[in-house]
Amino acid sequence: MTSLKFLLTFSTRLFPTTRKQNVINIKRTFFLDRIIKRSDGRCLDFQRLCSSAAAKAVKSEDSFLKWFLLLIPVTTFGLGTWQVKRREWKLGLINELHRLTTAEPIPLPPDPLEVNELEYRRVKVRGHYDHSKELYVMPRSPVNPEKEAREAGSLSSSGEIGANVITPFHCTDLGTTILVNRGYVPKQKVRPETRMKGQVEDEVDVVGVVRLTESRKPFVPNNDVNRNRWHYRDLEAMASVTGAAPIFIDADFESTIPGGPVGGQTRVTLRNEHMQYIITWYGLCAATSYMWWAKFIKKIKM
């Protein structure tokens, strides 16, 4: 009995001491985990180090975002400047085309290779038409230069549909046959018998604009040679069908024969919407530049 009492007394004294030591060890371990000892013997707070590292990471991320977003106003400024250059180029091209199509006509050179250097140049020829080999480029709408200049780039249409009449023209002074776009006729006047008054057989003088062959554009149908339905200007094929040289001119309005196709069907109006693009890009540059300044320089909360 005496030995049993001794064991119970010893155990009750031992367990509280063990629990106290465990608590002290846990506290000591938790406290030491927050301390980092440097080589010089000084201790640093681990939580403070973590906070400092996180702050540096955030600062680095903000710096990257700052300079990355600056690319937006820089890029839009570059695009606006590029459109200024493009507008200058387009205006120069329009002026050059206007100069060529309004210059005094020159005699048509007999060499097709020389003619290839004269696109949009006004030339003059004398001879007679061969109405038995007419070609029809369709569908076409009549050209109105003043209206097209006002509506350049729009999707509006006159609603009038017809064809351009291409007729072999034998040049008496050159001894060769070329192709002449006599002009536009409405749909109900495509057949020659409906416009016999304009089918002159005598020699006439024609002034026109030199045009070169063109490639088929996307979504444009292929030319139907058998049905005499042409959708684009293929000089080699047209010359092969009519027996003419691959030389093509658009007759001007003054060369129109009463009762026949209406000349002056050369489209020289070019789309010039660069001013709209200039305003758009420079406007975006100004807006994004202000937002960048307010966010990263002025530090305005947005």
PDB file of C-alpha atoms in Angstrom:
ATOM      1  CA  MET A   1       0.000   0.000   0.000  1.00  0.00           C
ATOM      2  CA  THR A   2       2.785   2.353   0.861  1.00  0.00           C
ATOM      3  CA  SER A   3       4.498   1.729  -2.506  1.00  0.00           C
ATOM      4  CA  LEU A   4       1.179   2.321  -4.391  1.00  0.00           C
ATOM      5  CA  LYS A   5       0.693   5.721  -2.747  1.00  0.00           C
ATOM      6  CA  PHE A   6       4.251   6.665  -3.690  1.00  0.00           C
ATOM      7  CA  LEU A   7       3.647   5.849  -7.383  1.00  0.00           C
ATOM      8  CA  LEU A   8       0.439   7.906  -7.528  1.00  0.00           C
ATOM      9  CA  THR A   9       2.076  10.907  -5.890  1.00  0.00           C
ATOM     10  CA  PHE A  10       5.077  10.769  -8.237  1.00  0.00           C
ATOM     11  CA  SER A  11       2.899  10.525 -11.380  1.00  0.00           C
ATOM     12  CA  THR A  12       0.752  13.530 -10.444  1.00  0.00           C
ATOM     13  CA  ARG A  13       3.855  15.629  -9.949  1.00  0.00           C
ATOM     14  CA  LEU A  14       5.532  14.406 -13.136  1.00  0.00           C
ATOM     15  CA  PHE A  15       2.680  15.007 -15.702  1.00  0.00           C
ATOM     16  CA  PRO A  16       2.091  18.719 -14.934  1.00  0.00           C
ATOM     17  CA  THR A  17       5.779  19.357 -15.349  1.00  0.00           C
ATOM     18  CA  THR A  18       5.799  17.583 -18.721  1.00  0.00           C
ATOM     19  CA  ARG A  19       2.808  19.576 -19.941  1.00  0.00           C
ATOM     20  CA  LYS A  20       4.443  22.813 -18.883  1.00  0.00           C
ATOM     21  CA  GLN A  21       7.647  21.891 -20.694  1.00  0.00           C
ATOM     22  CA  ASN A  22       5.706  21.025 -23.863  1.00  0.00           C
ATOM     23  CA  VAL A  23       3.910  24.398 -23.834  1.00  0.00           C
ATOM     24  CA  ILE A  24       7.213  26.183 -23.299  1.00  0.00           C
ATOM     25  CA  ASN A  25       8.800  24.217 -26.140  1.00  0.00           C
ATOM     26  CA  ILE A  26       5.898  24.981 -28.500  1.00  0.00           C
ATOM     27  CA  LYS A  27       6.034  28.681 -27.689  1.00  0.00           C
ATOM     28  CA  ARG A  28       9.772  28.683 -28.024  1.00  0.00           C
ATOM     29  CA  THR A  29       9.580  26.906 -31.402  1.00  0.00           C
ATOM     30  CA  PHE A  30       6.887  29.279 -32.741  1.00  0.00           C
ATOM     31  CA  PHE A  31       8.904  32.257 -31.627  1.00  0.00           C
ATOM     32  CA  LEU A  32      12.168  30.978 -33.110  1.00  0.00           C
ATOM     33  CA  ASP A  33      10.465  30.280 -36.442  1.00  0.00           C
ATOM     34  CA  ARG A  34       9.855  33.989 -36.812  1.00  0.00           C
ATOM     35  CA  ILE A  35      13.533  34.834 -36.224  1.00  0.00           C
ATOM     36  CA  ILE A  36      16.331  34.561 -38.785  1.00  0.00           C
ATOM     37  CA  LYS A  37      19.858  34.926 -37.508  1.00  0.00           C
ATOM     38  CA  ARG A  38      22.238  36.862 -39.780  1.00  0.00           C
ATOM     39  CA  SER A  39      25.942  36.133 -40.169  1.00  0.00           C
ATOM     40  CA  ASP A  40      26.817  39.173 -38.066  1.00  0.00           C
ATOM     41  CA  GLY A  41      24.803  37.821 -35.171  1.00  0.00           C
ATOM     42  CA  ARG A  42      21.838  40.210 -35.578  1.00  0.00           C
ATOM     43  CA  CYS A  43      18.358  38.738 -35.746  1.00  0.00           C
ATOM     44  CA  LEU A  44      15.724  39.667 -38.317  1.00  0.00           C
ATOM     45  CA  ASP A  45      11.972  39.368 -38.147  1.00  0.00           C
ATOM     46  CA  PHE A  46      10.756  36.794 -40.741  1.00  0.00           C
ATOM     47  CA  GLN A  47       7.357  38.466 -41.173  1.00  0.00           C
ATOM     48  CA  ARG A  48       9.017  41.779 -41.898  1.00  0.00           C
ATOM     49  CA  LEU A  49      11.192  40.110 -44.532  1.00  0.00           C
ATOM     50  CA  CYS A  50       8.138  38.564 -46.201  1.00  0.00           C
ATOM     51  CA  SER A  51       6.328  41.908 -46.253  1.00  0.00           C
ATOM     52  CA  SER A  52       9.352  43.594 -47.806  1.00  0.00           C
ATOM     53  CA  ALA A  53       9.677  40.932 -50.522  1.00  0.00           C
ATOM     54  CA  ALA A  54       5.966  41.199 -51.355  1.00  0.00           C
ATOM     55  CA  ALA A  55       6.216  44.977 -51.613  1.00  0.00           C
ATOM     56  CA  LYS A  56       9.148  44.679 -54.002  1.00  0.00           C
ATOM     57  CA  ALA A  57       7.216  42.193 -56.174  1.00  0.00           C
ATOM     58  CA  VAL A  58       4.206  44.507 -56.354  1.00  0.00           C
ATOM     59  CA  LYS A  59       6.430  47.452 -57.211  1.00  0.00           C
ATOM     60  CA  SER A  60       8.149  45.462 -59.976  1.00  0.00           C
ATOM     61  CA  GLU A  61       4.769  44.409 -61.389  1.00  0.00           C
ATOM     62  CA  ASP A  62       3.503  48.011 -61.380  1.00  0.00           C
ATOM     63  CA  SER A  63       6.658  49.170 -63.163  1.00  0.00           C
ATOM     64  CA  PHE A  64       6.217  46.561 -65.898  1.00  0.00           C
ATOM     65  CA  LEU A  65       2.529  47.474 -66.329  1.00  0.00           C
ATOM     66  CA  LYS A  66       3.406  51.160 -66.457  1.00  0.00           C
ATOM     67  CA  TRP A  67       5.824  50.850 -69.374  1.00  0.00           C
ATOM     68  CA  PHE A  68       3.779  48.184 -71.134  1.00  0.00           C
ATOM     69  CA  LEU A  69       0.663  50.388 -71.208  1.00  0.00           C
ATOM     70  CA  LEU A  70       2.764  53.256 -72.557  1.00  0.00           C
ATOM     71  CA  LEU A  71       2.990  51.271 -75.799  1.00  0.00           C
ATOM     72  CA  ILE A  72      -0.670  52.088 -76.533  1.00  0.00           C
ATOM     73  CA  PRO A  73      -0.314  55.896 -76.992  1.00  0.00           C
ATOM     74  CA  VAL A  74       3.069  55.417 -78.681  1.00  0.00           C
ATOM     75  CA  THR A  75       1.596  52.943 -81.195  1.00  0.00           C
ATOM     76  CA  THR A  76      -1.476  55.062 -81.963  1.00  0.00           C
ATOM     77  CA  PHE A  77       0.737  58.113 -82.476  1.00  0.00           C
ATOM     78  CA  GLY A  78       2.827  56.119 -84.961  1.00  0.00           C
ATOM     79  CA  LEU A  79      -0.283  54.969 -86.833  1.00  0.00           C
ATOM     80  CA  GLY A  80      -1.598  58.527 -87.026  1.00  0.00           C
ATOM     81  CA  THR A  81       1.714  59.762 -88.432  1.00  0.00           C
ATOM     82  CA  TRP A  82       1.707  56.915 -90.962  1.00  0.00           C
ATOM     83  CA  GLN A  83      -1.776  57.958 -92.132  1.00  0.00           C
ATOM     84  CA  VAL A  84      -0.496  61.526 -92.624  1.00  0.00           C
ATOM     85  CA  LYS A  85       2.146  60.147 -94.995  1.00  0.00           C
ATOM     86  CA  ARG A  86      -0.425  57.955 -96.730  1.00  0.00           C
ATOM     87  CA  ARG A  87      -2.733  60.935 -97.253  1.00  0.00           C
ATOM     88  CA  GLU A  88       0.060  62.953 -98.826  1.00  0.00           C
ATOM     89  CA  TRP A  89       0.819  60.039-101.158  1.00  0.00           C
ATOM     90  CA  LYS A  90      -2.865  59.595-102.093  1.00  0.00           C
ATOM     91  CA  LEU A  91      -3.353  63.305-102.815  1.00  0.00           C
ATOM     92  CA  GLY A  92      -0.278  63.240-105.033  1.00  0.00           C
ATOM     93  CA  LEU A  93      -1.640  60.212-106.910  1.00  0.00           C
ATOM     94  CA  ILE A  94      -5.047  61.837-107.385  1.00  0.00           C
ATOM     95  CA  ASN A  95      -3.428  65.020-108.714  1.00  0.00           C
ATOM     96  CA  GLU A  96      -1.260  62.983-111.103  1.00  0.00           C
ATOM     97  CA  LEU A  97      -4.268  61.078-112.455  1.00  0.00           C
ATOM     98  CA  HIS A  98      -6.170  64.323-112.898  1.00  0.00           C
ATOM     99  CA  ARG A  99      -3.220  65.811-114.761  1.00  0.00           C
ATOM    100  CA  LEU A 100      -2.934  62.819-117.104  1.00  0.00           C
ATOM    101  CA  THR A 101      -6.659  62.602-117.873  1.00  0.00           C
ATOM    102  CA  THR A 102      -6.967  66.339-118.581  1.00  0.00           C
ATOM    103  CA  ALA A 103      -3.727  66.862-120.517  1.00  0.00           C
ATOM    104  CA  GLU A 104      -3.683  67.585-124.245  1.00  0.00           C
ATOM    105  CA  PRO A 105      -4.072  64.327-126.191  1.00  0.00           C
ATOM    106  CA  ILE A 106      -1.072  62.910-128.042  1.00  0.00           C
ATOM    107  CA  PRO A 107      -1.078  60.634-131.125  1.00  0.00           C
ATOM    108  CA  LEU A 108      -1.405  56.976-130.202  1.00  0.00           C
ATOM    109  CA  PRO A 109       1.966  55.193-130.560  1.00  0.00           C
ATOM    110  CA  PRO A 110       1.825  52.148-132.861  1.00  0.00           C
ATOM    111  CA  ASP A 111       3.978  50.010-130.533  1.00  0.00           C
ATOM    112  CA  PRO A 112       1.934  48.216-127.811  1.00  0.00           C
ATOM    113  CA  LEU A 113       4.991  48.180-125.521  1.00  0.00           C
ATOM    114  CA  GLU A 114       5.176  51.950-125.711  1.00  0.00           C
ATOM    115  CA  VAL A 115       1.451  52.214-125.095  1.00  0.00           C
ATOM    116  CA  ASN A 116       1.899  50.203-121.864  1.00  0.00           C
ATOM    117  CA  GLU A 117       3.846  53.157-120.447  1.00  0.00           C
ATOM    118  CA  LEU A 118       0.958  55.562-121.083  1.00  0.00           C
ATOM    119  CA  GLU A 119      -1.800  54.350-118.754  1.00  0.00           C
ATOM    120  CA  TYR A 120      -4.389  57.087-118.112  1.00  0.00           C
ATOM    121  CA  ARG A 121      -2.707  59.247-120.777  1.00  0.00           C
ATOM    122  CA  ARG A 122      -5.026  60.931-123.267  1.00  0.00           C
ATOM    123  CA  VAL A 123      -4.438  59.924-126.883  1.00  0.00           C
ATOM    124  CA  LYS A 124      -6.159  60.641-130.211  1.00  0.00           C
ATOM    125  CA  VAL A 125      -6.881  58.344-133.145  1.00  0.00           C
ATOM    126  CA  ARG A 126      -8.765  58.521-136.450  1.00  0.00           C
ATOM    127  CA  GLY A 127     -10.544  55.634-138.142  1.00  0.00           C
ATOM    128  CA  HIS A 128     -13.791  53.708-138.249  1.00  0.00           C
ATOM    129  CA  TYR A 129     -15.609  51.227-135.999  1.00  0.00           C
ATOM    130  CA  ASP A 130     -16.338  47.568-136.730  1.00  0.00           C
ATOM    131  CA  HIS A 131     -19.752  47.232-135.074  1.00  0.00           C
ATOM    132  CA  SER A 132     -20.078  43.537-136.003  1.00  0.00           C
ATOM    133  CA  LYS A 133     -17.614  42.553-133.242  1.00  0.00           C
ATOM    134  CA  GLU A 134     -18.941  44.494-130.271  1.00  0.00           C
ATOM    135  CA  LEU A 135     -18.115  43.227-126.763  1.00  0.00           C
ATOM    136  CA  TYR A 136     -20.196  43.966-123.692  1.00  0.00           C
ATOM    137  CA  VAL A 137     -18.714  44.543-120.234  1.00  0.00           C
ATOM    138  CA  MET A 138     -21.539  44.187-117.749  1.00  0.00           C
ATOM    139  CA  PRO A 139     -23.105  44.927-115.395  1.00  0.00           C
ATOM    140  CA  ARG A 140     -21.951  48.532-115.282  1.00  0.00           C
ATOM    141  CA  SER A 141     -23.371  51.801-113.999  1.00  0.00           C
ATOM    142  CA  PRO A 142     -22.784  55.185-115.632  1.00  0.00           C
ATOM    143  CA  VAL A 143     -19.826  57.214-114.406  1.00  0.00           C
ATOM    144  CA  ASN A 144     -20.558  60.577-112.838  1.00  0.00           C
ATOM    145  CA  PRO A 145     -17.153  61.994-111.782  1.00  0.00           C
ATOM    146  CA  GLU A 146     -18.535  64.845-109.660  1.00  0.00           C
ATOM    147  CA  LYS A 147     -20.951  62.575-107.772  1.00  0.00           C
ATOM    148  CA  GLU A 148     -18.323  59.876-107.251  1.00  0.00           C
ATOM    149  CA  ALA A 149     -15.876  62.437-105.896  1.00  0.00           C
ATOM    150  CA  ARG A 150     -18.473  63.481-103.301  1.00  0.00           C
ATOM    151  CA  GLU A 151     -19.380  59.903-102.372  1.00  0.00           C
ATOM    152  CA  ALA A 152     -15.920  58.304-102.547  1.00  0.00           C
ATOM    153  CA  GLY A 153     -15.745  55.316-100.209  1.00  0.00           C
ATOM    154  CA  SER A 154     -19.508  55.077 -99.681  1.00  0.00           C
ATOM    155  CA  LEU A 155     -21.653  52.102-100.611  1.00  0.00           C
ATOM    156  CA  SER A 156     -24.272  54.131-102.462  1.00  0.00           C
ATOM    157  CA  SER A 157     -25.284  53.195-105.999  1.00  0.00           C
ATOM    158  CA  SER A 158     -27.095  55.034-108.763  1.00  0.00           C
ATOM    159  CA  GLY A 159     -29.390  52.037-109.286  1.00  0.00           C
ATOM    160  CA  GLU A 160     -29.032  52.281-113.086  1.00  0.00           C
ATOM    161  CA  ILE A 161     -27.521  49.165-114.637  1.00  0.00           C
ATOM    162  CA  GLY A 162     -26.303  48.614-118.171  1.00  0.00           C
ATOM    163  CA  ALA A 163     -23.120  47.781-120.071  1.00  0.00           C
ATOM    164  CA  ASN A 164     -20.009  49.324-121.563  1.00  0.00           C
ATOM    165  CA  VAL A 165     -19.720  48.724-125.307  1.00  0.00           C
ATOM    166  CA  ILE A 166     -16.248  47.713-126.502  1.00  0.00           C
ATOM    167  CA  THR A 167     -15.827  48.038-130.282  1.00  0.00           C
ATOM    168  CA  PRO A 168     -12.848  47.285-132.560  1.00  0.00           C
ATOM    169  CA  PHE A 169     -11.587  50.515-134.128  1.00  0.00           C
ATOM    170  CA  HIS A 170      -9.391  50.465-137.243  1.00  0.00           C
ATOM    171  CA  CYS A 171      -6.903  53.356-137.127  1.00  0.00           C
ATOM    172  CA  THR A 172      -6.392  54.503-140.694  1.00  0.00           C
ATOM    173  CA  ASP A 173      -3.239  56.493-139.905  1.00  0.00           C
ATOM    174  CA  LEU A 174      -1.599  53.572-138.044  1.00  0.00           C
ATOM    175  CA  GLY A 175      -2.954  50.690-140.111  1.00  0.00           C
ATOM    176  CA  THR A 176      -3.865  48.731-136.996  1.00  0.00           C
ATOM    177  CA  THR A 177      -7.050  47.849-135.137  1.00  0.00           C
ATOM    178  CA  ILE A 178      -7.431  48.651-131.457  1.00  0.00           C
ATOM    179  CA  LEU A 179     -10.222  48.272-128.887  1.00  0.00           C
ATOM    180  CA  VAL A 180     -12.276  51.311-127.895  1.00  0.00           C
ATOM    181  CA  ASN A 181     -14.668  51.502-124.968  1.00  0.00           C
ATOM    182  CA  ARG A 182     -17.298  53.661-126.652  1.00  0.00           C
ATOM    183  CA  GLY A 183     -19.130  54.149-123.368  1.00  0.00           C
ATOM    184  CA  TYR A 184     -22.218  53.245-121.399  1.00  0.00           C
ATOM    185  CA  VAL A 185     -25.629  52.088-122.619  1.00  0.00           C
ATOM    186  CA  PRO A 186     -28.614  51.195-120.411  1.00  0.00           C
ATOM    187  CA  LYS A 187     -29.758  47.597-120.233  1.00  0.00           C
ATOM    188  CA  GLN A 188     -32.539  48.081-122.785  1.00  0.00           C
ATOM    189  CA  LYS A 189     -30.048  49.521-125.299  1.00  0.00           C
ATOM    190  CA  VAL A 190     -27.414  46.803-125.199  1.00  0.00           C
ATOM    191  CA  ARG A 191     -28.515  45.186-128.492  1.00  0.00           C
ATOM    192  CA  PRO A 192     -27.134  47.144-131.487  1.00  0.00           C
ATOM    193  CA  GLU A 193     -30.486  47.275-133.318  1.00  0.00           C
ATOM    194  CA  THR A 194     -31.925  49.399-130.506  1.00  0.00           C
ATOM    195  CA  ARG A 195     -29.369  52.207-131.167  1.00  0.00           C
ATOM    196  CA  MET A 196     -28.824  52.179-134.915  1.00  0.00           C
ATOM    197  CA  LYS A 197     -28.460  55.955-135.012  1.00  0.00           C
ATOM    198  CA  GLY A 198     -25.171  55.717-133.128  1.00  0.00           C
ATOM    199  CA  GLN A 199     -23.728  52.898-135.286  1.00  0.00           C
ATOM    200  CA  VAL A 200     -21.840  55.177-137.671  1.00  0.00           C
ATOM    201  CA  GLU A 201     -19.776  53.698-140.502  1.00  0.00           C
ATOM    202  CA  ASP A 202     -17.835  56.837-141.459  1.00  0.00           C
ATOM    203  CA  GLU A 203     -14.376  57.799-140.237  1.00  0.00           C
ATOM    204  CA  VAL A 204     -14.406  59.604-136.926  1.00  0.00           C
ATOM    205  CA  ASP A 205     -11.888  61.175-134.583  1.00  0.00           C
ATOM    206  CA  VAL A 206     -11.728  59.652-131.128  1.00  0.00           C
ATOM    207  CA  VAL A 207      -9.954  60.989-128.051  1.00  0.00           C
ATOM    208  CA  GLY A 208      -9.589  58.594-125.180  1.00  0.00           C
ATOM    209  CA  VAL A 209      -7.637  57.430-122.139  1.00  0.00           C
ATOM    210  CA  VAL A 210      -5.228  54.505-122.396  1.00  0.00           C
ATOM    211  CA  ARG A 211      -6.181  51.569-120.186  1.00  0.00           C
ATOM    212  CA  LEU A 212      -4.205  48.402-119.494  1.00  0.00           C
ATOM    213  CA  THR A 213      -5.400  44.874-118.872  1.00  0.00           C
ATOM    214  CA  GLU A 214      -6.719  43.990-115.431  1.00  0.00           C
ATOM    215  CA  SER A 215      -6.779  40.823-113.353  1.00  0.00           C
ATOM    216  CA  ARG A 216      -9.972  39.243-112.096  1.00  0.00           C
ATOM    217  CA  LYS A 217     -10.742  40.467-108.593  1.00  0.00           C
ATOM    218  CA  PRO A 218     -12.127  38.221-105.856  1.00  0.00           C
ATOM    219  CA  PHE A 219     -15.849  37.440-106.223  1.00  0.00           C
ATOM    220  CA  VAL A 220     -15.870  38.749-109.817  1.00  0.00           C
ATOM    221  CA  PRO A 221     -17.237  36.086-112.230  1.00  0.00           C
ATOM    222  CA  ASN A 222     -15.128  34.740-115.047  1.00  0.00           C
ATOM    223  CA  ASN A 223     -15.610  36.236-118.490  1.00  0.00           C
ATOM    224  CA  ASP A 224     -18.113  34.288-120.606  1.00  0.00           C
ATOM    225  CA  VAL A 225     -16.625  34.523-124.086  1.00  0.00           C
ATOM    226  CA  ASN A 226     -19.270  32.315-125.730  1.00  0.00           C
ATOM    227  CA  ARG A 227     -22.149  34.478-124.487  1.00  0.00           C
ATOM    228  CA  ASN A 228     -20.181  37.710-125.000  1.00  0.00           C
ATOM    229  CA  ARG A 229     -20.493  38.687-121.357  1.00  0.00           C
ATOM    230  CA  TRP A 230     -17.354  40.272-119.960  1.00  0.00           C
ATOM    231  CA  HIS A 231     -16.896  41.205-116.328  1.00  0.00           C
ATOM    232  CA  TYR A 232     -13.355  42.578-116.349  1.00  0.00           C
ATOM    233  CA  ARG A 233     -10.890  43.928-118.920  1.00  0.00           C
ATOM    234  CA  ASP A 234      -8.839  40.998-120.269  1.00  0.00           C
ATOM    235  CA  LEU A 235      -7.017  42.521-123.246  1.00  0.00           C
ATOM    236  CA  GLU A 236      -5.419  39.306-124.480  1.00  0.00           C
ATOM    237  CA  ALA A 237      -8.760  37.471-124.594  1.00  0.00           C
ATOM    238  CA  MET A 238     -10.586  40.458-126.108  1.00  0.00           C
ATOM    239  CA  ALA A 239      -7.908  40.894-128.766  1.00  0.00           C
ATOM    240  CA  SER A 240      -8.044  37.191-129.589  1.00  0.00           C
ATOM    241  CA  VAL A 241     -11.844  37.257-130.082  1.00  0.00           C
ATOM    242  CA  THR A 242     -11.935  40.437-132.210  1.00  0.00           C
ATOM    243  CA  GLY A 243      -8.614  40.141-134.038  1.00  0.00           C
ATOM    244  CA  ALA A 244      -7.495  43.530-132.702  1.00  0.00           C
ATOM    245  CA  ALA A 245      -4.188  44.498-131.127  1.00  0.00           C
ATOM    246  CA  PRO A 246      -4.110  44.406-127.290  1.00  0.00           C
ATOM    247  CA  ILE A 247      -4.449  48.204-127.108  1.00  0.00           C
ATOM    248  CA  PHE A 248      -7.433  49.633-125.244  1.00  0.00           C
ATOM    249  CA  ILE A 249      -8.705  53.180-124.775  1.00  0.00           C
ATOM    250  CA  ASP A 250     -11.751  54.662-123.021  1.00  0.00           C
ATOM    251  CA  ALA A 251     -13.374  57.196-125.343  1.00  0.00           C
ATOM    252  CA  ASP A 252     -13.977  60.534-123.601  1.00  0.00           C
ATOM    253  CA  PHE A 253     -17.344  62.265-123.340  1.00  0.00           C
ATOM    254  CA  GLU A 254     -16.611  64.600-126.259  1.00  0.00           C
ATOM    255  CA  SER A 255     -16.201  61.549-128.528  1.00  0.00           C
ATOM    256  CA  THR A 256     -19.809  60.450-127.885  1.00  0.00           C
ATOM    257  CA  ILE A 257     -21.812  59.945-131.071  1.00  0.00           C
ATOM    258  CA  PRO A 258     -25.465  61.006-130.776  1.00  0.00           C
ATOM    259  CA  GLY A 259     -27.665  57.962-130.305  1.00  0.00           C
ATOM    260  CA  GLY A 260     -24.688  55.796-129.338  1.00  0.00           C
ATOM    261  CA  PRO A 261     -22.978  54.844-126.082  1.00  0.00           C
ATOM    262  CA  VAL A 262     -22.109  57.684-123.713  1.00  0.00           C
ATOM    263  CA  GLY A 263     -18.345  58.171-123.474  1.00  0.00           C
ATOM    264  CA  GLY A 264     -16.292  59.337-120.528  1.00  0.00           C
ATOM    265  CA  GLN A 265     -16.596  56.112-118.531  1.00  0.00           C
ATOM    266  CA  THR A 266     -13.095  56.208-117.029  1.00  0.00           C
ATOM    267  CA  ARG A 267     -13.204  55.975-113.253  1.00  0.00           C
ATOM    268  CA  VAL A 268     -10.304  57.920-111.794  1.00  0.00           C
ATOM    269  CA  THR A 269     -11.812  58.714-108.394  1.00  0.00           C
ATOM    270  CA  LEU A 270      -9.760  57.157-105.603  1.00  0.00           C
ATOM    271  CA  ARG A 271     -10.901  56.602-102.042  1.00  0.00           C
ATOM    272  CA  ASN A 272      -9.289  59.126 -99.735  1.00  0.00           C
ATOM    273  CA  GLU A 273     -10.444  58.487 -96.173  1.00  0.00           C
ATOM    274  CA  HIS A 274      -7.049  59.038 -94.564  1.00  0.00           C
ATOM    275  CA  MET A 275      -8.165  62.192 -92.728  1.00  0.00           C
ATOM    276  CA  GLN A 276     -10.723  60.110 -90.805  1.00  0.00           C
ATOM    277  CA  TYR A 277      -8.004  57.656 -89.846  1.00  0.00           C
ATOM    278  CA  ILE A 278      -5.693  60.502 -88.798  1.00  0.00           C
ATOM    279  CA  ILE A 279      -8.349  61.932 -86.467  1.00  0.00           C
ATOM    280  CA  THR A 280      -9.117  58.464 -85.064  1.00  0.00           C
ATOM    281  CA  TRP A 281      -5.520  57.467 -84.290  1.00  0.00           C
ATOM    282  CA  TYR A 282      -4.436  60.845 -82.927  1.00  0.00           C
ATOM    283  CA  GLY A 283      -7.626  61.007 -80.836  1.00  0.00           C
ATOM    284  CA  LEU A 284      -6.875  57.594 -79.329  1.00  0.00           C
ATOM    285  CA  CYS A 285      -3.298  58.697 -78.702  1.00  0.00           C
ATOM    286  CA  ALA A 286      -4.451  61.793 -76.795  1.00  0.00           C
ATOM    287  CA  ALA A 287      -7.014  59.854 -74.720  1.00  0.00           C
ATOM    288  CA  THR A 288      -4.680  56.997 -73.766  1.00  0.00           C
ATOM    289  CA  SER A 289      -1.828  59.415 -73.047  1.00  0.00           C
ATOM    290  CA  TYR A 290      -3.991  61.301 -70.548  1.00  0.00           C
ATOM    291  CA  MET A 291      -5.138  58.079 -68.904  1.00  0.00           C
ATOM    292  CA  TRP A 292      -1.534  56.882 -68.581  1.00  0.00           C
ATOM    293  CA  TRP A 293      -0.436  60.224 -67.103  1.00  0.00           C
ATOM    294  CA  ALA A 294      -3.332  60.263 -64.643  1.00  0.00           C
ATOM    295  CA  LYS A 295      -2.713  56.676 -63.523  1.00  0.00           C
ATOM    296  CA  PHE A 296       1.061  56.525 -63.219  1.00  0.00           C
ATOM    297  CA  ILE A 297       2.254  60.146 -62.899  1.00  0.00           C
ATOM    298  CA  LYS A 298      -0.570  61.997 -61.179  1.00  0.00           C
ATOM    299  CA  LYS A 299      -1.589  58.848 -59.221  1.00  0.00           C
ATOM    300  CA  ILE A 300      -5.277  59.523 -59.640  1.00  0.00           C
ATOM    301  CA  LYS A 301      -7.365  56.540 -58.562  1.00  0.00           C
ATOM    302  CA  MET A 302      -9.431  55.320 -61.498  1.00  0.00           C
TER     303      MET A 302
END
